[in-house]
Short mmCIF file of C-alpha atoms in Angstrom, two decimals:
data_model
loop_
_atom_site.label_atom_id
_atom_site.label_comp_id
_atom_site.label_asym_id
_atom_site.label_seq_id
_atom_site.Cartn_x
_atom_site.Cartn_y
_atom_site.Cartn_z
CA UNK O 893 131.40 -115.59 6.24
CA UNK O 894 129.07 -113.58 4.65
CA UNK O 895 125.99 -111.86 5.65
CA UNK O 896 123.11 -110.30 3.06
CA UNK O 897 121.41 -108.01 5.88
CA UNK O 898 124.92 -106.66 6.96
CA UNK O 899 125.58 -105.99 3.25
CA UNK O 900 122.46 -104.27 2.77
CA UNK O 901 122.73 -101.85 6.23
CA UNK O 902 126.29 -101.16 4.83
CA UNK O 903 125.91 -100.77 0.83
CA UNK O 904 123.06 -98.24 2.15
CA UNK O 905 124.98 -96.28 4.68
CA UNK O 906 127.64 -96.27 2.04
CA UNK O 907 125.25 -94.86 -0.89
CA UNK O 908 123.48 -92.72 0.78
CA UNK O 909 122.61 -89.55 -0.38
CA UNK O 910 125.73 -87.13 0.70
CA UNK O 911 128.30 -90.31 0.62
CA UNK O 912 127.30 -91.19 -2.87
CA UNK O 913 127.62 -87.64 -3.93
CA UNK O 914 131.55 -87.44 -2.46
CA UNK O 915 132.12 -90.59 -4.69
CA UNK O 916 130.69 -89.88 -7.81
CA UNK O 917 132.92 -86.15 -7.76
CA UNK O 918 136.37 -88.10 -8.66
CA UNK O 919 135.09 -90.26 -11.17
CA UNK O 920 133.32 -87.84 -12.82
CA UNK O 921 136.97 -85.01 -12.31
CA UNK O 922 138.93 -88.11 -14.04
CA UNK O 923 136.14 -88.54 -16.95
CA UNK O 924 136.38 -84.49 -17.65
CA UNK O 925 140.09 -84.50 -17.51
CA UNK O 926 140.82 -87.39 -19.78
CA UNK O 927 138.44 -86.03 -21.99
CA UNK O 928 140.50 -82.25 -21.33
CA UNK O 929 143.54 -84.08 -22.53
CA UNK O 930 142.47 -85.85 -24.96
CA UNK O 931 141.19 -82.92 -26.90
CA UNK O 932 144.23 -80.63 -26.30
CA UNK O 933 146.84 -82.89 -26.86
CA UNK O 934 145.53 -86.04 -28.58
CA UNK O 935 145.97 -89.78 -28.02
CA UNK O 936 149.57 -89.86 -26.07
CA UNK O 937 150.60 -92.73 -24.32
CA UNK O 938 153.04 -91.24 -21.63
CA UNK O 939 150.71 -88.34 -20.94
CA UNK O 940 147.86 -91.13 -21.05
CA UNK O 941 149.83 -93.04 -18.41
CA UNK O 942 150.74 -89.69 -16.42
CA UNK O 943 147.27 -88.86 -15.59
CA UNK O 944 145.96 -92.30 -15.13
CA UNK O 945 148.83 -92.95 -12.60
CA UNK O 946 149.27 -89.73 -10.94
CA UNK O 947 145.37 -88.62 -10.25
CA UNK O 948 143.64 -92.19 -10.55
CA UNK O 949 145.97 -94.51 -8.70
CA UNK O 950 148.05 -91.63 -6.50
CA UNK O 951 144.55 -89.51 -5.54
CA UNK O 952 141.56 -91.15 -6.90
CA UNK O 953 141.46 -94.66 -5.87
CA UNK O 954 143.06 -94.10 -2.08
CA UNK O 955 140.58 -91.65 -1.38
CA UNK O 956 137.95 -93.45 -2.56
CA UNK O 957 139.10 -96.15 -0.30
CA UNK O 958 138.92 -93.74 2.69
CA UNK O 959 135.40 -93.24 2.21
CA UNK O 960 134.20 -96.79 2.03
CA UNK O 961 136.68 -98.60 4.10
CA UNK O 962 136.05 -95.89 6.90
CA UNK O 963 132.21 -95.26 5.90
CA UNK O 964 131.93 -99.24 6.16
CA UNK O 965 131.91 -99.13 10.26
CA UNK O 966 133.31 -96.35 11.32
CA UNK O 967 130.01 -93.83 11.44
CA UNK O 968 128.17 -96.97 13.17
CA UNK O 969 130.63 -97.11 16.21
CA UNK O 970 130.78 -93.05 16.54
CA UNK O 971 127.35 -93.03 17.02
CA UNK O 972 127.19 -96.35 19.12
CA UNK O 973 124.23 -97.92 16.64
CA UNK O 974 126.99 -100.96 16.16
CA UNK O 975 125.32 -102.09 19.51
CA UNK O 976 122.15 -103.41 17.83
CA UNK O 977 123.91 -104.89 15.32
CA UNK O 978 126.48 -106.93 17.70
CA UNK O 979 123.28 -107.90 19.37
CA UNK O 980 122.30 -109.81 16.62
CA UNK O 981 123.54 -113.32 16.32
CA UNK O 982 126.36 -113.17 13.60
CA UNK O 983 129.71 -114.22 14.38
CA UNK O 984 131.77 -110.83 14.50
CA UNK O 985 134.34 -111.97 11.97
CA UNK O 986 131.37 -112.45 9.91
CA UNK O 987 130.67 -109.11 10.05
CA UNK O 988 133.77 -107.16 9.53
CA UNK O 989 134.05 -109.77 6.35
CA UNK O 990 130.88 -108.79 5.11
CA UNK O 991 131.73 -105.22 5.59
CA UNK O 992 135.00 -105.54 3.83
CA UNK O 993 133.20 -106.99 0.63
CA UNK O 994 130.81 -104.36 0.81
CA UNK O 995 134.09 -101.45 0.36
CA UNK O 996 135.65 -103.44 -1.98
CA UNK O 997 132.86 -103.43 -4.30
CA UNK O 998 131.77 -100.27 -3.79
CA UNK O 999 135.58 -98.64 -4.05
CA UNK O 1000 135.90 -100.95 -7.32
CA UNK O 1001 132.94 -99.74 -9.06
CA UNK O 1002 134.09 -96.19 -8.16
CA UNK O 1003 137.60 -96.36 -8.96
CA UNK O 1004 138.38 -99.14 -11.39
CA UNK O 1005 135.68 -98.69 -13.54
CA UNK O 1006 136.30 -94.68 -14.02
CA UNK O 1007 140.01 -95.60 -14.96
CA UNK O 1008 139.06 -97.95 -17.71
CA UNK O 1009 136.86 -95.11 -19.07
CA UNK O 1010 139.06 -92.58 -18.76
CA UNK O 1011 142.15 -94.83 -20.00
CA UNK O 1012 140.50 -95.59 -22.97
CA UNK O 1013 139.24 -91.84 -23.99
CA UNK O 1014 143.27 -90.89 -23.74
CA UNK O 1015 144.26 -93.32 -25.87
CA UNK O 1016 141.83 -96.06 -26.74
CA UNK O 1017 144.00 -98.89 -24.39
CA UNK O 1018 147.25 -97.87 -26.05
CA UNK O 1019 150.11 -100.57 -25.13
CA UNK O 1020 147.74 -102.14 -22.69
CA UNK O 1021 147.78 -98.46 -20.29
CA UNK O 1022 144.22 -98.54 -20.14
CA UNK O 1023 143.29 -102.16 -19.04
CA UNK O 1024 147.01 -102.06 -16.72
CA UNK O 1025 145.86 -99.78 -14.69
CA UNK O 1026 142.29 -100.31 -14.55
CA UNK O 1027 144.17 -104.00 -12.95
CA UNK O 1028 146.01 -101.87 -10.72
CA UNK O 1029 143.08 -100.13 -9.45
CA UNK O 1030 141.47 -102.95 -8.71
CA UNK O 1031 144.22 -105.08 -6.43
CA UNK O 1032 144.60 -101.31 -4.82
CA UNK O 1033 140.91 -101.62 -3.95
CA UNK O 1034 141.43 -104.44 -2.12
CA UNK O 1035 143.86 -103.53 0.31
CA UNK O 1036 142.96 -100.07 0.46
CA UNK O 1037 139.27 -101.05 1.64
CA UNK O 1038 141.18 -103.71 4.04
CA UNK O 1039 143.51 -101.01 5.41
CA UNK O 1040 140.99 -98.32 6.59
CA UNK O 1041 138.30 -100.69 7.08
CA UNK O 1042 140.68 -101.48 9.91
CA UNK O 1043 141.42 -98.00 10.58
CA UNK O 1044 137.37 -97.52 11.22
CA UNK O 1045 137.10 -99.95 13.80
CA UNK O 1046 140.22 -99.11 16.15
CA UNK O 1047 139.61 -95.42 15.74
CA UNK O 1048 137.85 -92.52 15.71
CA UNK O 1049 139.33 -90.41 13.88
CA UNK O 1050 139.96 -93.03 11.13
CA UNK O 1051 139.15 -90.28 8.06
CA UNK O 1052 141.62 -88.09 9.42
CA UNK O 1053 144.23 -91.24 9.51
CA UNK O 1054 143.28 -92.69 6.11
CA UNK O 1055 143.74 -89.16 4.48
CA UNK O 1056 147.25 -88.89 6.29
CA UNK O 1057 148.51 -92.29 5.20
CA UNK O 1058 146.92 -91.25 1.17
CA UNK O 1059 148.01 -87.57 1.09
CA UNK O 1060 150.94 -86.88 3.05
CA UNK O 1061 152.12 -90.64 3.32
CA UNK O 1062 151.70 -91.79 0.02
CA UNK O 1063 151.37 -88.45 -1.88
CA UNK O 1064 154.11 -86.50 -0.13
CA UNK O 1065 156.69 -88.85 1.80
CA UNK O 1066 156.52 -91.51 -1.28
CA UNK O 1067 157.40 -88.96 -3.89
CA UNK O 1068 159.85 -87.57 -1.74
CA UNK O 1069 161.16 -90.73 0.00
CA UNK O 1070 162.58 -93.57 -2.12
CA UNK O 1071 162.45 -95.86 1.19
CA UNK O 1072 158.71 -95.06 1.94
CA UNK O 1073 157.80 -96.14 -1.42
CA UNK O 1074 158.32 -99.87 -0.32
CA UNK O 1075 155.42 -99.13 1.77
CA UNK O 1076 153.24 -97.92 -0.29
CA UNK O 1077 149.75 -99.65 -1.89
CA UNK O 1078 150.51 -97.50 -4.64
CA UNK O 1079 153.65 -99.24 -5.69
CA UNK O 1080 152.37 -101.93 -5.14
CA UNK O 1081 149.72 -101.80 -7.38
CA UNK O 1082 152.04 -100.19 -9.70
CA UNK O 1083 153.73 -103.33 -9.71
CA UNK O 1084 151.16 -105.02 -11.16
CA UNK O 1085 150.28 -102.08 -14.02
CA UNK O 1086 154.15 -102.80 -14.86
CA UNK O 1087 153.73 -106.47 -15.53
CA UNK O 1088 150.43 -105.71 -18.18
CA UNK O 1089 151.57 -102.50 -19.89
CA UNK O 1090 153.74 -102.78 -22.26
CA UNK O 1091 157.79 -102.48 -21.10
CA UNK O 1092 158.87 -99.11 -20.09
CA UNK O 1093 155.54 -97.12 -19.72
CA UNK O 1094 154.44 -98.18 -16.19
CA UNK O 1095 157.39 -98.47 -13.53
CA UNK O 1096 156.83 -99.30 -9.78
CA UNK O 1097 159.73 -99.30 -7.33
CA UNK O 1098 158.36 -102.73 -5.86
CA UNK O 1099 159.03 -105.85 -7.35
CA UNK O 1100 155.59 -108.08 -8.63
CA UNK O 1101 156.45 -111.02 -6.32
CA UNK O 1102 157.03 -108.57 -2.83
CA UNK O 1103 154.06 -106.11 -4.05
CA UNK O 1104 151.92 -109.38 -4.35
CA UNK O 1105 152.97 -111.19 -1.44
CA UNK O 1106 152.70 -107.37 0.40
CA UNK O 1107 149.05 -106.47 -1.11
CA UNK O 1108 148.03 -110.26 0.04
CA UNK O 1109 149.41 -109.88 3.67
CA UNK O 1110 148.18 -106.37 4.16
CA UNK O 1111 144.89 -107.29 3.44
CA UNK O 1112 144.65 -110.49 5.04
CA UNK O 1113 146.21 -108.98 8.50
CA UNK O 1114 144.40 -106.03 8.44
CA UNK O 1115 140.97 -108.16 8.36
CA UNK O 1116 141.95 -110.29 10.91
CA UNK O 1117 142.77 -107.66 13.33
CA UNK O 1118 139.79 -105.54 12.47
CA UNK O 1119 137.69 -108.67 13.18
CA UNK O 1120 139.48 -109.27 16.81
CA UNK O 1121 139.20 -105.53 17.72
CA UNK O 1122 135.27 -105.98 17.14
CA UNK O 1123 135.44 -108.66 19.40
CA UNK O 1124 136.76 -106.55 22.04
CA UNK O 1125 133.29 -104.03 21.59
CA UNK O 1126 131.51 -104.66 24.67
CA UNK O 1127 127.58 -104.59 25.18
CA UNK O 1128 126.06 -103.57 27.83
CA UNK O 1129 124.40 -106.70 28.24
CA UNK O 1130 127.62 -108.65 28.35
CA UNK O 1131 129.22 -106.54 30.96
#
């Protein structure tokens, strides 16, 4: 199910020059604003927990997740070079799969990794905040990178989509929504954050058994399909 010379095409389409640059900007805006905070109003767990929540797991991670779910397939079927790689003979499953591993890493690295950094300069792990939502980011990663990897293969315009369903889904409509926040990643990675932090710091409006059981089929669904919409890509050879 897994592929080394479809990982390598993708991890280098995803790290190119301009793509890596987009990724490294968040990280490196969450590193300078813990930092900010930490200096101007000292180790704090609720404002600790504020920033980690609402720019690393609201803004941070899902965008991240754009870019490498998307970036995973997406620019090779706009400009029609998926063709030589559907020529090749690996199961087509195989390659979505090894695609998806491929975002999930990468979003990981670029996501979960700044939040542990940046939890720990606001207030050293403090009531587990820290490693809770460094957790969170992680599971997010997941199904975010499942989501719009899915997203990249039925459409087009699957940027556009994936910043819709982050910004003004997620963002906007799940602030301002209670109902929409049932179907939100960001719950239900919340969820998680809840069960490690200590009680009362981290909330989520999703129970940990339905956020788990949602992350799990989201992810698993959204694989599936992307692998049976490949199947659907046409060569010209096969016409």
């Amino acid at each position: 199910m897994y592929d080394p010379t479809v990982a390598r095409l993708t991890y280098r389409a995803l790290l190119g020059r301009r793509r890596a640059a987009i990724l490294f900007v968040l990280p490196a805006l969450l590193v300078v604003i813990a930092v900010a905070v930490r200096a101007f109003a000292g180790a704090d767990d609720q404002v600790a927990s504020d920033v980690l929540g609402g720019f690393a797991i609201a803004t941070m991670v899902p965008l991240i997740g754009v870019i490498a779910g998307t970036g995973a397939i997406g620019p090779e079927i706009d400009d029609g070079s998926i063709v030589y790689l559907l020529a090749k003979p690996v199961k087509r499953p195989v390659i979505i799969f090894t695609k998806l591993i491929v975002a999930i890493a990468v979003t990981m690295v670029f996501s979960a990794l700044p939040t542990l950094i940046a939890g720990l300069i606001l207030n050293g792990n403090g009531q587990q905040i820290a490693v809770a939502y460094t957790v969170a980011a992680l599971v997010a990663s997941i199904a975010y990178s499942a989501l719009f990897l899915l997203l990249g293969t039925v459409s087009r315009h699957a940027v556009v989509l994936g910043l819709v369903y982050a910004l003004v889904w997620e963002a906007l409509f799940g602030s301002l929504v209670p109902g929409a926040r049932t179907l939100s990643v960001q719950q239900w990675s919340l969820a998680v954050a809840e069960k490690i932090g200590a009680s009362g710091v981290i909330t989520s409006d999703v129970r940990l058994p339905v956020a788990t059981i949602l992350l799990a089929a989201v992810t698993v669904v959204a694989t599936w399909y992307a692998g049976q919409k490949l199947r659907t890509l046409k060569l010209a050879g096969e016409e």
